[in-house]
Amino acid sequence: MPEVLLDTTVLVDLARGHEPAMTWFRQHPKKSEMAVSVFSWFELLAGCRNRREELRLDRMLGHFLAIPAVEKDCQLALRWYRRSHVSDGVSALDCLIGTAAVRLGIPLPPANTRHFRKLPGPVARRPC
């Protein structure tokens, strides 16, 4: 069972070697229990410019447990999106990522807590 679901922005910061993110990551005792939503994987793949970058991304994300979407996640994400996308600028993918954390009952440390503050469940606190 994963203990934390990593947000896409945190993963980008880690990939770029952003020092606050790297420090947070090094201090987390159970890296093997960190997870990544398949939707974060999609977001990160969309930013790859070539096959070499895709392979590098796959190597990085391969160290984490991949969390698939389930129907309940999608239903909750749609309700959350309807409630928050205009007022808070929350993206559909943020909704899908956040609902996986709610389902699993694990924290989601996003870089932008504003996108997740209205989601019930795990505490969204900025890790770095």
Coordinates of N, CA and C in Angstrom, one line a residue, residues 31-108:
K31 N 10.7 5.5 0.2 CA 10.6 5.8 -1.2 C 9.8 4.7 -2.0
S32 N 10.0 3.5 -1.5 CA 9.3 2.4 -2.2 C 7.8 2.4 -2.0
E33 N 7.3 3.2 -1.1 CA 5.9 3.3 -0.9 C 5.3 4.6 -1.4
M34 N 6.0 5.2 -2.3 CA 5.5 6.4 -3.0 C 4.8 6.0 -4.3
A35 N 3.8 6.7 -4.7 CA 3.0 6.3 -5.8 C 2.8 7.4 -6.8
V36 N 2.5 7.1 -8.0 CA 2.2 8.1 -9.0 C 0.9 7.7 -9.8
S37 N 0.0 8.6 -9.9 CA -1.2 8.4 -10.7 C -0.9 8.2 -12.2
V38 N -1.6 7.4 -12.8 CA -1.4 7.2 -14.3 C -1.7 8.6 -15.0
F39 N -2.5 9.4 -14.4 CA -2.7 10.7 -15.0 C -1.5 11.7 -14.9
S40 N -0.8 11.6 -13.8 CA 0.5 12.3 -13.8 C 1.4 11.8 -14.9
W41 N 1.5 10.5 -15.0 CA 2.3 9.9 -16.1 C 1.9 10.5 -17.5
F42 N 0.6 10.6 -17.7 CA 0.1 11.2 -19.0 C 0.6 12.6 -19.1
E43 N 0.5 13.4 -18.0 CA 0.9 14.8 -18.1 C 2.4 14.9 -18.4
L44 N 3.2 14.1 -17.7 CA 4.6 14.1 -17.9 C 5.0 13.7 -19.3
L45 N 4.3 12.6 -19.8 CA 4.6 12.2 -21.2 C 4.3 13.3 -22.2
A46 N 3.2 14.0 -22.0 CA 2.9 15.1 -22.9 C 4.0 16.1 -23.0
G47 N 4.8 16.3 -22.0 CA 5.9 17.2 -22.1 C 7.2 16.7 -22.7
C48 N 7.2 15.4 -23.0 CA 8.4 14.9 -23.6 C 8.5 15.3 -25.1
R49 N 9.7 15.7 -25.5 CA 9.9 16.1 -26.9 C 10.4 15.0 -27.8
N50 N 10.8 13.9 -27.3 CA 11.4 12.8 -28.1 C 11.4 11.5 -27.4
R51 N 11.7 10.5 -28.1 CA 11.7 9.1 -27.5 C 12.7 9.0 -26.3
R52 N 13.8 9.7 -26.4 CA 14.9 9.6 -25.4 C 14.3 10.2 -24.1
E53 N 13.6 11.3 -24.2 CA 13.0 11.9 -23.0 C 11.9 10.9 -22.4
E54 N 11.1 10.3 -23.3 CA 10.1 9.3 -22.8 C 10.8 8.2 -22.0
L55 N 11.9 7.7 -22.5 CA 12.6 6.6 -21.9 C 13.1 7.0 -20.5
R56 N 13.7 8.2 -20.5 CA 14.2 8.8 -19.2 C 13.1 8.9 -18.2
L57 N 11.9 9.4 -18.7 CA 10.7 9.5 -17.8 C 10.3 8.1 -17.3
D58 N 10.2 7.2 -18.2 CA 9.8 5.8 -17.8 C 10.7 5.2 -16.7
R59 N 12.0 5.5 -16.9 CA 13.0 5.0 -15.9 C 12.7 5.6 -14.5
M60 N 12.5 6.9 -14.5 CA 12.2 7.7 -13.3 C 11.0 7.2 -12.6
L61 N 9.9 7.1 -13.4 CA 8.6 6.8 -12.8 C 8.5 5.3 -12.5
G62 N 9.3 4.5 -13.1 CA 9.3 3.0 -12.9 C 9.6 2.7 -11.4
H63 N 10.2 3.6 -10.7 CA 10.5 3.4 -9.3 C 9.3 3.5 -8.4
F64 N 8.3 4.0 -8.9 CA 7.1 4.3 -8.1 C 5.9 3.3 -8.4
L65 N 5.0 3.1 -7.5 CA 3.9 2.3 -7.8 C 2.9 3.1 -8.7
A66 N 2.4 2.6 -9.8 CA 1.5 3.3 -10.6 C 0.1 3.0 -10.2
I67 N -0.7 4.1 -9.9 CA -2.0 4.0 -9.4 C -3.0 4.2 -10.6
P68 N -3.8 3.2 -11.0 CA -4.7 3.3 -12.1 C -6.0 4.0 -11.6
A69 N -6.7 4.5 -12.6 CA -8.0 5.1 -12.3 C -9.1 4.0 -12.2
V70 N -10.0 4.3 -11.3 CA -11.2 3.4 -11.2 C -12.4 4.3 -11.3
E71 N -13.5 3.6 -11.6 CA -14.8 4.4 -11.9 C -15.1 5.4 -10.8
K72 N -15.0 5.0 -9.5 CA -15.4 5.9 -8.4 C -14.5 7.2 -8.5
D73 N -13.2 7.0 -8.8 CA -12.3 8.2 -9.0 C -12.9 9.2 -10.0
C74 N -13.3 8.6 -11.1 CA -13.8 9.4 -12.2 C -15.1 10.1 -11.9
Q75 N -16.0 9.5 -11.2 CA -17.2 10.1 -10.7 C -17.0 11.2 -9.7
L76 N -16.1 11.0 -8.8 CA -15.8 12.1 -7.8 C -15.0 13.2 -8.5
A77 N -14.1 12.9 -9.4 CA -13.4 13.9 -10.1 C -14.3 14.8 -10.9
L78 N -15.3 14.2 -11.5 CA -16.3 15.0 -12.3 C -17.0 16.0 -11.4
R79 N -17.5 15.5 -10.2 CA -18.2 16.4 -9.3 C -17.3 17.5 -8.8
W80 N -16.0 17.2 -8.4 CA -15.1 18.1 -8.0 C -14.7 19.2 -9.1
Y81 N -14.6 18.7 -10.3 CA -14.3 19.6 -11.4 C -15.4 20.6 -11.6
R82 N -16.6 20.1 -11.6 CA -17.8 21.0 -11.8 C -17.8 22.1 -10.7
R83 N -17.4 21.7 -9.5 CA -17.4 22.6 -8.4 C -16.2 23.6 -8.3
S84 N -15.1 23.2 -8.9 CA -13.9 24.0 -8.7 C -13.1 24.5 -9.9
H85 N -13.5 24.1 -11.1 CA -12.6 24.5 -12.2 C -12.7 26.0 -12.5
V86 N -13.9 26.6 -12.4 CA -14.1 28.0 -12.7 C -13.5 28.8 -11.5
S87 N -13.9 28.5 -10.3 CA -13.5 29.3 -9.2 C -12.1 29.2 -8.8
D88 N -11.5 28.0 -9.0 CA -10.1 27.8 -8.5 C -9.1 27.4 -9.6
G89 N -9.6 27.3 -10.8 CA -8.7 27.0 -11.9 C -8.1 25.5 -11.8
V90 N -8.9 24.7 -11.3 CA -8.5 23.3 -11.1 C -8.7 22.5 -12.5
S91 N -7.6 21.8 -12.9 CA -7.7 21.1 -14.1 C -8.4 19.7 -13.9
A92 N -8.9 19.1 -15.0 CA -9.5 17.8 -14.9 C -8.5 16.8 -14.4
L93 N -7.3 16.9 -14.9 CA -6.3 15.9 -14.5 C -5.9 16.1 -13.0
D94 N -5.9 17.3 -12.5 CA -5.7 17.5 -11.0 C -6.8 16.8 -10.2
C95 N -8.1 16.9 -10.7 CA -9.2 16.3 -10.1 C -9.0 14.8 -10.0
L96 N -8.6 14.2 -11.2 CA -8.4 12.7 -11.2 C -7.3 12.3 -10.3
I97 N -6.2 13.0 -10.3 CA -5.1 12.7 -9.4 C -5.5 12.8 -7.9
G98 N -6.2 13.9 -7.6 CA -6.6 14.1 -6.2 C -7.6 13.0 -5.7
T99 N -8.5 12.6 -6.6 CA -9.5 11.6 -6.1 C -8.8 10.2 -5.9
A100 N -7.8 9.9 -6.6 CA -7.0 8.7 -6.3 C -6.5 8.7 -4.9
A101 N -6.0 9.9 -4.4 CA -5.4 10.0 -3.1 C -6.5 9.9 -2.1
V102 N -7.7 10.4 -2.4 CA -8.9 10.3 -1.5 C -9.2 8.8 -1.3
R103 N -9.4 8.1 -2.5 CA -9.7 6.7 -2.4 C -8.8 5.9 -1.6
L104 N -7.5 6.1 -1.8 CA -6.5 5.4 -1.1 C -6.3 5.8 0.4
G105 N -6.8 7.0 0.7 CA -6.6 7.6 2.1 C -5.2 8.0 2.4
I106 N -4.5 8.4 1.4 CA -3.1 8.8 1.5 C -2.9 10.3 1.2
P107 N -1.8 10.9 1.8 CA -1.6 12.3 1.5 C -1.1 12.5 0.0
L108 N -1.4 13.7 -0.4 CA -1.0 14.1 -1.8 C -0.3 15.4 -1.6

